[in-house]
Short mmCIF file of C-alpha atoms in Angstrom, two decimals:
data_model
loop_
_atom_site.label_atom_id
_atom_site.label_comp_id
_atom_site.label_asym_id
_atom_site.label_seq_id
_atom_site.Cartn_x
_atom_site.Cartn_y
_atom_site.Cartn_z
CA UNK A 173 52.99 106.73 108.36
CA UNK A 174 56.30 105.64 106.86
CA UNK A 175 59.54 107.19 108.03
CA UNK A 176 63.09 106.57 106.84
CA UNK A 177 66.00 108.45 108.37
CA UNK A 178 69.75 107.99 107.90
CA UNK A 179 71.69 110.10 110.37
CA UNK A 180 74.81 110.47 112.47
CA UNK A 181 72.91 111.48 115.61
CA UNK A 182 71.59 108.99 118.13
CA UNK A 183 67.84 108.44 118.38
CA UNK A 184 65.49 108.45 121.36
CA UNK A 185 63.69 105.10 121.40
CA UNK A 186 60.87 106.30 123.65
CA UNK A 187 60.17 109.36 121.51
CA UNK A 188 60.27 107.35 118.27
CA UNK A 189 57.83 104.72 119.53
CA UNK A 190 55.50 107.40 120.89
CA UNK A 191 55.51 109.16 117.50
CA UNK A 192 54.66 105.90 115.74
CA UNK A 193 51.42 105.49 117.69
CA UNK A 194 50.58 109.13 118.47
CA UNK A 195 46.88 109.81 118.26
CA UNK A 196 46.02 106.57 116.46
CA UNK A 197 43.50 104.62 118.52
CA UNK A 198 43.56 101.75 115.98
CA UNK A 199 47.05 100.75 117.12
CA UNK A 200 46.99 97.61 119.23
CA UNK A 201 50.63 96.64 118.80
CA UNK A 202 53.98 98.37 118.44
CA UNK A 203 56.99 96.14 117.84
CA UNK A 204 60.55 97.42 117.63
CA UNK A 205 64.06 96.17 117.05
CA UNK A 206 67.16 98.11 118.12
CA UNK A 207 70.54 96.99 116.84
CA UNK A 208 73.62 98.00 118.81
CA UNK A 209 77.40 97.86 118.35
CA UNK A 210 78.96 94.81 120.00
CA UNK A 211 82.39 94.88 121.61
CA UNK A 212 83.37 91.57 119.94
CA UNK A 213 82.94 90.28 116.40
CA UNK A 214 84.39 87.17 114.81
CA UNK A 215 86.71 86.60 117.78
CA UNK A 216 88.21 90.10 117.89
CA UNK A 217 87.46 93.01 120.15
CA UNK A 218 85.92 96.00 118.41
CA UNK A 219 87.00 99.48 119.51
CA UNK A 220 84.88 101.37 116.96
CA UNK A 221 82.74 100.72 113.93
CA UNK A 222 82.38 103.14 111.04
CA UNK A 223 79.22 102.90 108.94
CA UNK A 224 79.17 104.32 105.44
CA UNK A 225 76.31 104.58 102.98
CA UNK A 226 75.41 105.89 99.55
CA UNK A 227 73.19 108.96 100.20
CA UNK A 228 69.97 108.94 98.23
CA UNK A 229 70.35 105.32 97.18
CA UNK A 230 70.23 104.11 100.79
CA UNK A 231 67.04 105.99 101.61
CA UNK A 232 65.35 104.68 98.44
CA UNK A 233 66.30 101.11 99.34
CA UNK A 234 64.89 101.53 102.85
CA UNK A 235 61.69 103.11 101.50
CA UNK A 236 61.24 100.15 99.11
CA UNK A 237 61.58 97.73 102.03
CA UNK A 238 58.91 99.63 104.00
CA UNK A 239 56.64 99.70 100.93
CA UNK A 240 56.97 95.91 100.63
CA UNK A 241 56.15 95.45 104.33
CA UNK A 242 53.05 97.63 103.94
CA UNK A 243 51.93 95.47 100.99
CA UNK A 244 52.36 92.25 102.98
CA UNK A 245 50.83 93.30 106.31
CA UNK A 246 48.14 95.66 107.56
CA UNK A 247 50.44 98.25 109.14
CA UNK A 248 49.51 101.68 110.43
CA UNK A 249 53.08 102.89 110.64
CA UNK A 250 56.66 101.81 110.03
CA UNK A 251 59.91 103.54 110.80
CA UNK A 252 63.57 102.85 110.09
CA UNK A 253 66.31 105.00 111.56
CA UNK A 254 69.86 103.98 110.70
CA UNK A 255 72.97 105.69 111.94
CA UNK A 256 76.15 106.26 109.96
CA UNK A 257 79.58 107.52 110.91
CA UNK A 258 81.78 106.40 113.79
CA UNK A 259 80.13 104.36 116.55
CA UNK A 260 81.38 102.69 119.72
CA UNK A 261 80.33 99.48 121.48
CA UNK A 262 76.88 99.80 123.05
CA UNK A 263 75.87 102.65 120.69
CA UNK A 264 72.53 102.25 118.94
CA UNK A 265 72.89 101.59 115.21
CA UNK A 266 69.40 100.96 113.88
CA UNK A 267 65.77 101.18 114.89
CA UNK A 268 63.03 99.29 113.08
CA UNK A 269 59.55 99.88 114.48
CA UNK A 270 56.06 99.08 113.22
CA UNK A 271 52.52 99.59 114.43
CA UNK A 272 49.43 97.57 113.56
CA UNK A 273 46.18 96.38 115.08
CA UNK A 274 47.61 93.02 116.12
CA UNK A 275 50.94 91.75 117.48
CA UNK A 276 51.36 88.92 114.97
CA UNK A 277 51.48 91.25 111.98
CA UNK A 278 53.69 93.69 113.85
CA UNK A 279 56.24 91.03 114.83
CA UNK A 280 56.36 89.58 111.31
CA UNK A 281 56.69 92.96 109.62
CA UNK A 282 59.45 94.09 111.99
CA UNK A 283 61.41 90.90 111.39
CA UNK A 284 60.88 91.16 107.61
CA UNK A 285 62.14 94.75 107.55
CA UNK A 286 65.34 94.02 109.49
CA UNK A 287 66.01 90.86 107.44
CA UNK A 288 65.75 92.85 104.20
CA UNK A 289 67.66 95.82 105.58
CA UNK A 290 70.63 93.56 106.41
CA UNK A 291 70.85 92.33 102.81
CA UNK A 292 69.35 95.02 100.56
CA UNK A 293 70.29 98.38 102.09
CA UNK A 294 73.63 99.79 100.87
CA UNK A 295 75.57 100.17 104.12
CA UNK A 296 79.23 99.29 104.63
CA UNK A 297 80.80 98.60 108.02
CA UNK A 298 84.46 98.93 108.97
CA UNK A 299 85.63 97.81 112.40
CA UNK A 300 88.73 98.93 114.27
CA UNK A 301 90.27 95.93 116.03
CA UNK A 302 93.63 95.35 117.78
CA UNK A 303 94.89 93.92 114.45
CA UNK A 304 93.80 97.06 112.55
CA UNK A 305 90.83 98.08 110.42
CA UNK A 306 88.71 95.50 108.60
CA UNK A 307 85.58 95.62 106.50
CA UNK A 308 82.68 93.49 107.77
CA UNK A 309 81.58 90.93 105.19
CA UNK A 310 77.98 89.99 104.50
CA UNK A 311 76.80 86.97 106.46
CA UNK A 312 75.23 83.87 104.96
CA UNK A 313 72.84 83.83 107.91
CA UNK A 314 71.45 87.20 106.75
CA UNK A 315 70.79 85.75 103.29
CA UNK A 316 69.07 82.73 104.88
CA UNK A 317 66.91 85.00 107.03
CA UNK A 318 65.81 86.95 103.98
CA UNK A 319 65.13 83.77 101.97
CA UNK A 320 62.42 82.63 104.38
CA UNK A 321 60.20 85.48 103.16
CA UNK A 322 59.99 83.91 99.71
CA UNK A 323 61.29 86.67 97.48
CA UNK A 324 64.61 87.42 95.84
#
């Protein structure tokens, strides 16, 4: 099972993880990552964050990342849900979840997917701060995280 969803609505973590392992007795591990909106970034308070994307292109990029993860690890399922639109501190932004027979593969695949998502998926973030709106730049640390997987 591979699932990619880009949406404005929030997601239910419990329901999503249950769906990932539903009826599959082979699953011995489910690993997930949930990213949330912080109230501070680069020394400024964040009132809201607006996420934009390029419909169609974004989903294809996320599907390619999941395909690569399935080629590298023995996964039974993988899911990415990413929200767009206006969000507030503490709101959920993204869910990456994978299932496999063993925890090692599940942890590695989950980390790989989020590392690639941060660099390769076409999302743009704009924060509202006391000084006004600002676009969030890509981070060198995200590029370094992706580089450890040994591909461009």
